[in-house]
Amino acid sequence: MERFVTHELGDHDGGRISPVASVTTLDIHVRAHVLVLYTGGTVGMMPGENGYDIRADCFEPFVRSIPLFHDKLLDVSADTESYSHLGLPEPLALPCTGSGQRRIVYTIKEYSPLLDSSNMDMDDWVLITQDIKHYYQHFDGFVILHGTDTMAYTASALSFMLENLGKTVILTGSQIPISETRSDGIDNFLGALMIAGTYPIPEVTLYFHGKLLRGNRAAKCSSDALAAFNSMNIQPLALAGVRIVVEWDLIHRPTTTAKFDVHTKLEPRVGVLRLFPGIASETVRQFLAPPLRGCVLQTYGVGNAPSNREDILKALHEATERDVLIVNCTQCVHGGVVDSYAVGKTLVKAGLISGSDMTLEAALTKLAYVLGKQALSHQERRKLMHDNLRGELTVNLGQLALDDSQFILKVAQVIGVSTGQELKKVGSALFPSLLLAAARSGDIRLMKELFRQGADANTSDADLRSPLHVACAEGHTDMVRYLLERGASVYARDRFGRMPLQDAIWGKHADVVQLLRKTGAHLQLGTAELAHELTAAVFSEHSVSSLEMWCLAGADFNVSDHFGMSPLHTCVMKKDAAAVAYLLSLRVDTQMKNEWGNRPLDEAKRLDCTEIAKLLEEYQES
Ligand code: ASP
């Protein structure tokens, strides 16, 4: 499009464009069209009798009067006509901002009523998505002017509701009304318009104070700083310094060929529960009671909850049994949930889903979105919560393999192999780590897929750990059963001679121990070796439950180590009366003598352990 235009520069140009007062130029710029949805918030407030208030029909005329926002000499008659066909107000045009920039033509659709964002709810998110859908074909990008208070919630919700998004959607607003001389709204709005009209970033983003953040990673972190938003677990997608620099590698893109659409059904019966030391189990139970269908549980550190609070764990378990989706998110502003801590693992056992490093806003709106998908089964919803849908969470590497059953094929494509034989080689190089990753997460679907692609159940890694070792250590009973059915050997030994049964024992997974025993697994340990294992069990944190596992696995407790110490001797030396009582209940031999000729009772007397000595004497008399 070529056309002569005149720029008239006024007071508000801020030195951003040529200081020449009036200049005739050839407009050779391609036009980009941006739709602005003005929903309310501080950004559009005007001074009134009682301070600032949100007034209808004031924002657009105000913006139109500022040359920075509108080049009134650009001929927009053709755009005016096409916008009016769409039922949209007359366009505005940003002035030229330098060579290579596109001419950004935009129009502002004002919502009625304009809202303080604290008054917005899920229906308002639906209205926004419907507008984007309605005008999708006609615009290159969308800017949503929004109050800052709940902007991160809206950004997160929209990121899920706008499915297979291919265009740029940016939320922005300001801490100071744009009508003020010193307002952050000017830069925020201008920056958002320029990015939306220039860069095809197919994400819902949030632009504030020179940073373009992924919407579902952003959180309001200050009520008064102009840098009010941050995304703690991912760097900004773009930074507006002297130049606008987009981090293209970070941009999340839909990977399907499906068309853009919006999902407008959301489940409002979701909530957030924050743990604190001493929280009453009634509070937890009441909170999780029907009609609640989804909950973000804010836990400590890397996703920990008190493992000594059976009452709370029970309340959580009861809720997940009723198919309430509970997502474990950290209370920390930076970092996320990892499943490696024992206390965190108890939450996995209670049926919680790891929220990885999702923000509270992302986790909550994702729950509303996923629960709103009525055609999905409970398991499918759980999987979606776990998956990275719009860049809202970091998938750990194990899961990266697990989430993608075509993983090997994709890797092969990336490194450019072409023949079936080459593909097979790639597969065998990758199978050990993929099989172990599938076993670690208990993903039977992927395990099946790996077998389908030629993997063998008895493949092991460099330490000779097989998928069965790993599944037993993690306590994934169904996976263990599946592997056994696929021919995994219960007698496989790793580099340290350890068999899967020992992994199950040390993981204290009673179901797995029983299943292995049923399949014929037994302890193949020499006497001294078994005695050492039992000594370690006695010295572990919960000696009785550790010994119980060994008992379940069929261990003989009448064994002794190189010093003639039987497990009973060791319990006495440790002064562990509970463990002594447990071993006595198994009717172990109390007359074994150690290297120094002492029976357990002799040692108890020597150590002045009257309680234990009494237990042993009573037992011997009975
Ligand atoms: N209360 C306002 C809102 O969220 C604050 C703002 O816009 O900055 O709508």
XYZ file of C-alpha atoms and ligand atoms in Angstrom:
631
model
C 0.000 0.000 0.000
C 1.542 3.336 -1.016
C 0.154 6.618 0.038
C 1.417 10.083 0.958
C 0.764 11.037 4.544
C 1.651 13.945 6.750
C 2.795 13.496 10.321
C 1.886 16.237 12.692
C 3.707 15.829 15.926
C 2.196 17.148 19.081
C 3.097 17.556 22.747
C 2.781 13.898 23.594
C 5.327 12.503 21.190
C 7.899 12.077 23.965
C 10.712 12.215 21.431
C 9.833 8.806 20.091
C 9.337 9.939 16.538
C 11.012 12.463 14.292
C 10.991 15.904 15.930
C 10.100 17.526 12.617
C 6.848 19.359 13.168
C 5.194 18.521 9.886
C 6.578 16.232 7.235
C 5.176 14.587 4.157
C 6.222 10.951 3.769
C 5.500 8.067 1.506
C 3.605 5.507 3.545
C 5.003 2.244 2.274
C 4.274 0.337 5.444
C 2.231 -2.802 5.569
C -0.686 -2.350 7.859
C -1.206 -4.587 10.816
C -4.591 -4.646 12.475
C -4.997 -4.943 16.208
C -8.242 -5.252 18.111
C -8.207 -3.689 21.567
C -10.722 -5.041 24.057
C -11.050 -2.481 26.824
C -12.498 -4.198 29.896
C -11.730 -1.610 32.600
C -9.111 -1.184 35.293
C -6.949 1.710 36.416
C -5.479 2.255 32.969
C -8.630 3.909 31.641
C -9.635 5.841 34.747
C -10.324 9.546 34.405
C -10.119 12.240 37.065
C -13.568 12.896 38.571
C -15.029 14.849 41.459
C -14.125 12.169 44.000
C -10.767 11.159 42.599
C -10.343 8.678 39.718
C -13.207 6.648 38.418
C -13.979 4.378 35.525
C -16.199 6.239 33.074
C -17.762 4.876 29.930
C -16.977 6.373 26.513
C -14.034 8.470 27.738
C -10.991 6.310 27.058
C -11.132 6.120 23.280
C -11.627 9.883 22.707
C -8.795 10.567 25.139
C -6.414 8.215 23.346
C -7.503 9.571 19.972
C -6.509 13.050 21.089
C -2.903 12.008 21.790
C -0.632 12.023 18.698
C 1.490 9.286 20.231
C -1.486 6.976 19.962
C -3.104 8.306 16.848
C -1.750 9.747 13.632
C -4.821 11.592 12.523
C -3.359 12.388 9.126
C -3.112 8.793 7.998
C -5.896 7.909 5.613
C -7.838 5.156 7.307
C -11.040 5.456 5.316
C -10.770 1.928 3.871
C -10.136 0.514 7.336
C -13.016 2.547 8.741
C -15.336 0.925 6.277
C -14.231 -2.610 6.939
C -14.300 -2.074 10.708
C -17.808 -0.670 10.516
C -18.915 -3.801 8.638
C -17.711 -5.712 11.644
C -19.668 -3.403 13.933
C -16.465 -1.962 15.371
C -15.625 1.677 16.078
C -13.547 3.867 13.797
C -9.865 2.910 13.716
C -6.891 4.722 15.150
C -3.381 4.486 13.744
C -0.063 4.566 15.524
C 2.434 7.004 14.040
C 5.369 5.569 12.093
C 8.035 4.566 14.542
C 10.966 4.004 12.231
C 11.904 1.993 9.205
C 10.919 -1.625 9.145
C 7.978 -1.071 11.455
C 4.538 -1.868 10.326
C 1.784 0.683 10.451
C -0.397 -0.417 13.301
C -4.069 0.313 12.835
C -6.321 -0.529 15.742
C -9.750 -0.062 17.135
C -10.959 -0.060 20.713
C -13.993 -2.110 21.633
C -15.173 -0.890 25.008
C -16.952 -3.328 27.329
C -20.072 -2.367 29.191
C -19.969 -2.106 32.089
C -16.302 -1.332 32.479
C -15.025 -3.262 35.448
C -12.491 -3.020 38.180
C -10.816 -6.379 37.636
C -11.633 -7.449 41.212
C -15.249 -7.592 40.032
C -14.549 -9.840 37.076
C -15.470 -13.490 37.044
C -15.388 -16.488 34.743
C -18.253 -15.145 32.602
C -16.091 -12.144 31.735
C -13.335 -14.490 30.540
C -15.916 -16.187 28.334
C -16.966 -12.831 26.822
C -13.359 -11.985 25.989
C -12.723 -15.344 24.335
C -15.945 -15.060 22.353
C -14.880 -11.655 21.049
C -11.477 -12.987 20.051
C -13.150 -15.859 18.249
C -15.639 -13.549 16.542
C -12.977 -11.168 15.232
C -10.139 -13.692 14.902
C -9.972 -13.705 11.100
C -9.879 -9.934 10.816
C -6.992 -8.997 13.096
C -3.322 -9.792 13.391
C -3.265 -9.445 17.135
C -5.340 -8.618 20.180
C -4.687 -6.340 23.152
C -6.825 -6.648 26.251
C -6.842 -3.634 28.544
C -7.519 -4.975 31.983
C -7.199 -4.101 35.672
C -4.007 -5.368 37.215
C -5.519 -7.047 40.267
C -6.803 -10.173 38.544
C -4.926 -9.811 35.271
C -2.782 -12.901 35.914
C -5.932 -15.003 36.484
C -7.503 -13.775 33.249
C -4.257 -14.296 31.332
C -3.953 -17.846 32.666
C -7.599 -18.679 31.974
C -7.465 -17.288 28.428
C -4.303 -19.243 27.707
C -6.256 -22.455 28.225
C -9.584 -21.351 26.774
C -8.063 -20.155 23.483
C -7.202 -23.513 21.949
C -4.703 -23.810 19.090
C -4.121 -20.087 19.180
C -2.147 -18.801 16.227
C -2.160 -15.065 16.907
C -0.748 -12.694 19.475
C -2.921 -11.909 22.489
C -1.557 -9.437 25.036
C -3.074 -8.265 28.301
C -1.938 -4.984 29.710
C -3.026 -2.196 32.015
C -1.300 0.184 34.354
C -0.719 1.214 37.929
C -1.372 4.895 37.143
C -4.256 5.978 34.855
C -3.233 6.832 31.321
C -4.874 10.224 31.769
C -2.081 11.175 34.205
C 0.985 12.905 32.795
C 3.279 10.441 34.552
C 1.577 7.183 33.689
C 3.000 3.742 33.063
C -0.117 3.175 30.955
C 1.385 5.051 28.026
C 4.354 2.728 27.625
C 2.385 -0.363 28.509
C -0.387 0.294 25.995
C 1.960 1.474 23.244
C 4.311 -1.472 23.754
C 1.445 -3.957 23.719
C 0.033 -2.465 20.512
C 3.402 -2.568 18.792
C 4.179 -6.131 19.805
C 0.666 -7.346 18.926
C 0.933 -5.728 15.512
C 4.486 -6.766 14.770
C 5.337 -10.157 16.203
C 3.368 -13.338 15.581
C 3.587 -14.796 19.076
C 0.813 -17.411 19.296
C 0.396 -17.150 23.033
C -1.619 -15.290 25.634
C 0.912 -12.919 27.129
C 1.044 -10.051 29.577
C 2.986 -6.885 28.803
C 4.059 -4.678 31.675
C 6.968 -2.344 32.357
C 8.965 -3.368 29.293
C 8.521 -7.114 29.714
C 6.380 -9.490 27.741
C 5.570 -12.389 30.062
C 3.823 -15.649 29.318
C 0.318 -15.056 30.699
C 0.032 -18.318 32.582
C 3.443 -17.814 34.194
C 2.835 -14.259 35.363
C 1.810 -13.079 38.809
C 1.160 -9.658 40.272
C 4.047 -9.178 42.657
C 3.688 -5.538 43.685
C 0.697 -3.389 44.508
C 2.570 -0.137 43.967
C 5.705 -0.640 41.861
C 5.380 0.073 38.169
C 7.114 -3.264 37.567
C 4.029 -4.931 39.006
C 4.312 -8.334 37.321
C 6.875 -11.024 37.179
C 7.179 -14.594 35.967
C 9.424 -16.279 38.478
C 9.995 -19.607 36.772
C 10.597 -18.492 33.213
C 12.351 -15.499 31.713
C 10.325 -12.888 29.785
C 9.329 -13.862 26.254
C 10.411 -10.424 25.058
C 12.128 -7.374 26.478
C 11.478 -3.865 25.252
C 14.736 -1.984 25.614
C 16.120 0.262 22.899
C 14.895 -2.513 20.634
C 12.220 -5.074 21.271
C 13.965 -8.442 21.526
C 11.805 -11.551 21.320
C 13.165 -14.823 22.714
C 11.807 -16.958 19.905
C 13.153 -20.154 21.451
C 10.846 -19.676 24.405
C 7.672 -19.241 22.424
C 5.186 -22.044 22.961
C 3.327 -23.109 19.838
C 0.422 -25.437 19.274
C 1.680 -28.695 17.801
C -1.525 -29.871 16.165
C -3.107 -29.098 12.858
C -6.391 -28.417 14.617
C -8.027 -25.048 14.018
C -8.265 -22.249 16.524
C -11.314 -22.535 18.743
C -12.428 -21.435 22.159
C -13.495 -23.582 25.067
C -15.977 -21.647 27.123
C -17.200 -24.215 29.618
C -15.407 -23.699 32.913
C -15.964 -25.389 36.262
C -16.322 -22.747 38.994
C -16.321 -25.262 41.864
C -12.570 -25.094 42.317
C -10.559 -23.615 45.167
C -7.232 -22.968 46.836
C -6.183 -24.345 50.198
C -2.947 -23.208 51.796
C -1.349 -25.496 54.352
C 0.012 -24.044 57.553
C 1.498 -25.707 60.603
C -1.303 -26.969 62.812
C -4.127 -26.719 60.256
C -7.187 -28.594 61.548
C -8.221 -31.707 59.666
C -11.865 -30.532 59.895
C -10.858 -27.456 57.902
C -9.285 -29.611 55.228
C -12.204 -32.051 55.169
C -14.836 -29.301 55.047
C -12.983 -27.483 52.306
C -12.706 -30.586 50.151
C -16.325 -31.615 50.727
C -18.820 -31.575 47.824
C -19.525 -29.596 45.739
C -15.801 -28.881 45.370
C -14.394 -30.610 42.270
C -10.875 -29.273 42.045
C -8.375 -27.857 44.512
C -4.935 -26.327 44.422
C -3.185 -27.382 47.618
C -0.403 -24.959 48.435
C 2.252 -26.986 50.178
C 5.657 -26.270 51.658
C 8.946 -26.068 49.761
C 9.256 -28.651 47.007
C 5.708 -29.857 47.611
C 5.805 -31.149 51.145
C 2.996 -31.690 53.619
C 3.253 -33.057 57.149
C 3.780 -36.803 56.728
C 2.993 -37.307 60.406
C -0.543 -35.913 60.027
C -2.468 -39.061 59.116
C -5.720 -37.113 59.616
C -4.892 -34.630 56.862
C -3.528 -37.264 54.505
C -6.698 -39.267 55.067
C -8.916 -36.265 54.293
C -6.947 -35.662 51.085
C -7.116 -39.311 50.111
C -10.865 -39.464 50.726
C -11.333 -36.480 48.426
C -9.200 -37.890 45.592
C -11.122 -41.167 45.942
C -14.258 -39.113 45.196
C -12.457 -37.922 42.016
C -11.721 -34.435 43.340
C -8.658 -33.259 41.392
C -6.085 -31.951 43.867
C -2.993 -30.289 42.476
C 0.089 -29.921 44.630
C 1.681 -26.480 44.166
C 4.389 -24.880 46.248
C 3.872 -21.853 48.473
C 7.273 -20.600 47.344
C 7.210 -17.857 44.730
C 10.131 -19.393 42.912
C 10.665 -23.061 41.999
C 8.186 -25.888 41.992
C 7.116 -29.263 43.272
C 9.383 -32.274 42.875
C 8.326 -35.786 43.786
C 11.612 -37.028 45.182
C 11.068 -36.148 48.872
C 9.508 -38.818 51.022
C 6.987 -36.365 52.514
C 5.993 -35.210 49.034
C 5.612 -38.813 47.927
C 2.971 -39.362 50.579
C 0.872 -36.773 48.759
C 1.304 -38.659 45.487
C 0.084 -41.750 47.307
C -2.916 -39.764 48.545
C -3.778 -39.201 44.873
C -2.492 -35.641 44.437
C -1.216 -34.444 41.082
C 2.117 -32.663 40.944
C 1.663 -29.043 39.881
C 5.355 -28.780 38.932
C 6.212 -25.073 38.833
C 2.762 -23.722 37.948
C 1.626 -20.449 39.429
C -1.426 -20.548 41.625
C -3.364 -18.647 38.952
C -2.376 -21.117 36.254
C -3.136 -24.191 38.357
C -6.548 -22.894 39.420
C -7.705 -21.813 35.965
C -6.319 -24.988 34.416
C -8.433 -26.974 36.865
C -11.519 -24.945 35.897
C -10.719 -25.582 32.224
C -9.930 -29.281 32.514
C -12.959 -29.970 34.731
C -15.072 -28.079 32.206
C -14.191 -30.688 29.565
C -17.217 -32.833 30.176
C -16.407 -35.540 27.640
C -13.178 -36.483 29.401
C -12.764 -39.303 31.889
C -11.257 -38.676 35.315
C -7.977 -40.292 34.228
C -7.810 -38.140 31.110
C -8.345 -35.027 33.212
C -5.590 -36.074 35.608
C -3.281 -36.522 32.657
C -4.102 -33.087 31.250
C -3.377 -31.499 34.635
C -0.005 -33.194 34.567
C 0.774 -32.295 30.962
C 2.242 -29.082 29.685
C -0.641 -27.642 27.661
C 0.373 -24.025 27.054
C 3.835 -23.669 28.517
C 2.361 -23.268 32.003
C 4.657 -25.817 33.603
C 8.090 -27.294 33.204
C 7.972 -30.959 32.392
C 10.855 -32.830 33.917
C 12.961 -34.858 31.541
C 11.569 -38.180 32.664
C 8.085 -37.002 31.871
C 9.192 -35.541 28.575
C 9.902 -39.033 27.400
C 6.799 -40.351 29.039
C 4.376 -37.890 27.649
C 5.266 -38.654 24.127
C 4.795 -42.136 22.816
C 6.295 -41.088 19.491
C 9.409 -39.883 21.236
C 11.863 -42.214 19.531
C 10.368 -41.483 16.167
C 10.693 -37.763 16.784
C 14.271 -38.044 17.980
C 15.040 -40.066 14.893
C 13.524 -37.380 12.694
C 15.517 -34.701 14.442
C 18.832 -36.422 13.912
C 17.893 -37.222 10.358
C 17.874 -41.023 10.159
C 15.934 -42.449 7.316
C 16.092 -46.223 7.070
C 14.305 -48.668 9.334
C 17.616 -50.123 10.428
C 18.984 -46.764 11.510
C 15.756 -46.086 13.355
C 16.169 -49.388 15.175
C 19.641 -48.362 16.284
C 18.369 -45.052 17.589
C 15.690 -46.998 19.423
C 18.087 -49.394 21.092
C 20.333 -46.507 22.162
C 17.395 -44.766 23.755
C 15.352 -47.691 25.052
C 17.164 -48.141 28.390
C 16.572 -44.574 29.519
C 13.035 -44.459 28.129
C 12.038 -47.778 29.684
C 13.417 -46.701 33.039
C 11.701 -43.331 32.779
C 8.391 -45.034 31.976
C 8.904 -47.419 34.895
C 9.762 -44.529 37.209
C 6.547 -42.697 36.490
C 4.388 -45.802 36.218
C 3.246 -44.844 32.711
C 1.958 -48.155 31.369
C 0.705 -46.524 28.179
C 4.216 -45.474 27.230
C 5.706 -48.774 28.369
C 3.301 -50.536 25.993
C 4.295 -48.193 23.205
C 7.998 -48.842 23.830
C 7.396 -52.590 23.669
C 5.444 -52.054 20.470
C 8.478 -50.269 19.056
C 10.689 -53.221 19.882
C 11.952 -52.619 23.419
C 12.606 -55.596 25.671
C 11.337 -55.799 29.264
C 14.729 -56.981 30.495
C 16.744 -54.121 29.040
C 18.879 -52.464 31.701
C 20.949 -49.315 32.065
C 24.678 -48.920 32.712
C 24.168 -49.952 36.349
C 22.200 -52.988 35.210
C 19.017 -51.566 36.674
C 16.012 -52.997 34.866
C 12.560 -51.396 34.516
C 11.372 -53.903 37.136
C 13.976 -52.668 39.653
C 12.782 -49.115 39.129
C 9.052 -49.883 39.212
C 9.575 -51.866 42.444
C 11.573 -49.035 44.013
C 8.828 -46.547 43.109
C 6.057 -48.834 44.305
C 4.062 -48.847 41.056
C 2.191 -52.115 41.622
C 0.326 -52.039 38.296
C 3.521 -51.389 36.390
C 5.261 -54.236 38.251
C 2.393 -56.563 37.335
C 2.517 -55.413 33.719
C 6.283 -55.934 33.496
C 6.041 -59.380 35.055
C 3.374 -60.282 32.515
C 5.731 -59.079 29.789
C 8.489 -61.409 30.948
C 10.558 -59.174 33.241
C 12.806 -61.298 35.427
C 12.390 -61.142 39.205
C 15.940 -62.462 39.500
C 17.657 -59.653 37.586
C 20.521 -58.258 39.625
C 21.873 -54.767 39.281
C 25.559 -53.835 39.422
C 25.459 -54.126 43.225
C 23.814 -57.535 43.166
C 20.486 -56.157 44.244
C 17.248 -57.757 43.053
C 13.891 -56.047 42.486
C 12.513 -57.583 45.689
C 15.102 -55.647 47.704
C 14.054 -52.420 45.972
C 10.456 -53.062 46.977
C 11.515 -53.835 50.557
C 13.582 -50.682 50.904
C 10.806 -48.634 49.292
C 8.428 -50.204 51.860
C 5.954 -51.126 49.157
C 4.126 -54.017 50.806
C 1.820 -54.635 47.806
C 4.779 -54.966 45.491
C 6.646 -57.244 47.896
C 3.589 -59.504 48.066
C 3.142 -59.500 44.304
C 6.799 -60.431 43.758
C 6.583 -63.190 46.329
C 3.463 -64.521 44.609
C 5.404 -64.567 41.353
C 8.104 -66.658 42.976
C 10.661 -64.038 43.958
C 12.672 -64.902 47.042
C 15.622 -63.504 48.891
C 18.806 -64.897 47.432
C 21.220 -63.518 49.989
C 24.025 -65.183 51.872
C 23.609 -65.350 55.665
C 26.056 -62.548 56.404
C 24.655 -60.430 53.600
C 21.121 -60.845 54.918
C 22.329 -60.084 58.436
C 23.873 -56.828 57.189
C 20.657 -55.859 55.413
C 18.696 -56.577 58.601
C 21.160 -54.545 60.676
C 20.585 -51.640 58.299
C 16.819 -52.142 58.700
C 17.157 -52.004 62.485
C 19.113 -48.779 62.220
C 16.704 -47.183 59.736
C 14.329 -44.457 60.900
C 11.279 -46.682 61.286
C 12.895 -49.940 62.324
C 9.697 -51.908 62.940
C 8.104 -51.149 59.587
C 11.422 -51.912 57.857
C 11.639 -55.277 59.622
C 8.000 -55.951 58.715
C 8.918 -55.601 55.026
C 11.740 -58.103 55.408
C 9.361 -60.470 57.166
C 6.856 -60.101 54.301
C 9.675 -60.937 51.895
C 10.330 -64.158 53.810
C 13.591 -63.190 55.548
C 15.083 -65.541 58.124
C 15.796 -63.456 61.250
C 17.977 -66.110 62.887
C 21.077 -65.063 61.005
C 24.203 -63.409 62.287
C 26.899 -61.174 60.849
C 30.667 -61.541 61.026
C 30.584 -60.672 64.734
C 27.863 -63.172 65.455
C 25.341 -60.382 65.877
C 21.767 -61.432 65.119
C 19.091 -58.787 64.332
C 17.869 -59.253 67.899
C 21.343 -58.445 69.260
C 21.382 -55.323 67.091
C 17.975 -54.175 68.373
C 19.234 -54.578 71.929
C 22.440 -52.647 71.208
C 20.325 -49.889 69.668
C 18.072 -50.001 72.756
C 15.073 -50.255 70.452
C 12.412 -51.894 72.646
C 9.714 -51.732 69.937
C 11.930 -53.612 67.480
C 12.839 -56.184 70.165
C 9.133 -56.739 70.886
C 8.438 -57.103 67.169
C 11.171 -59.709 66.681
C 9.968 -61.586 69.748
C 6.484 -61.663 68.251
C 8.074 -63.501 65.312
C 9.472 -66.009 67.814
C 13.110 -65.516 66.829
C 15.888 -67.437 68.511
C 16.885 -65.599 71.712
C 19.778 -67.920 72.569
C 22.178 -66.997 69.775
C 25.584 -65.904 71.031
C 27.736 -63.235 69.503
C 31.510 -63.184 69.129
C 31.857 -62.278 72.808
C 29.693 -65.161 73.921
C 26.738 -62.958 74.820
C 23.071 -63.649 74.153
C 20.758 -60.658 73.569
C 19.646 -60.794 77.220
C 23.276 -60.656 78.399
C 23.829 -57.581 76.253
C 20.662 -55.932 77.585
C 21.867 -56.455 81.172
C 25.368 -55.278 80.320
C 23.874 -52.089 78.867
C 21.446 -51.619 81.789
C 18.434 -51.778 79.493
C 15.966 -52.950 82.099
C 12.908 -52.592 79.892
C 14.424 -54.733 77.134
C 15.901 -57.217 79.589
C 12.433 -57.616 81.105
C 10.911 -58.240 77.666
C 13.473 -60.931 76.924
C 13.098 -62.593 80.317
C 9.318 -62.675 80.085
C 9.584 -64.121 76.581
C 11.992 -66.815 77.678
C 9.748 -67.751 80.587
C 6.659 -68.018 78.372
N -8.244 -2.378 41.080
C -7.712 -2.174 39.769
C -8.142 -3.330 38.901
O -7.599 -4.385 39.007
C -6.244 -2.064 39.815
C -5.573 -1.807 38.502
O -6.146 -1.795 37.448
O -4.354 -1.625 38.532
O -9.044 -3.184 38.127
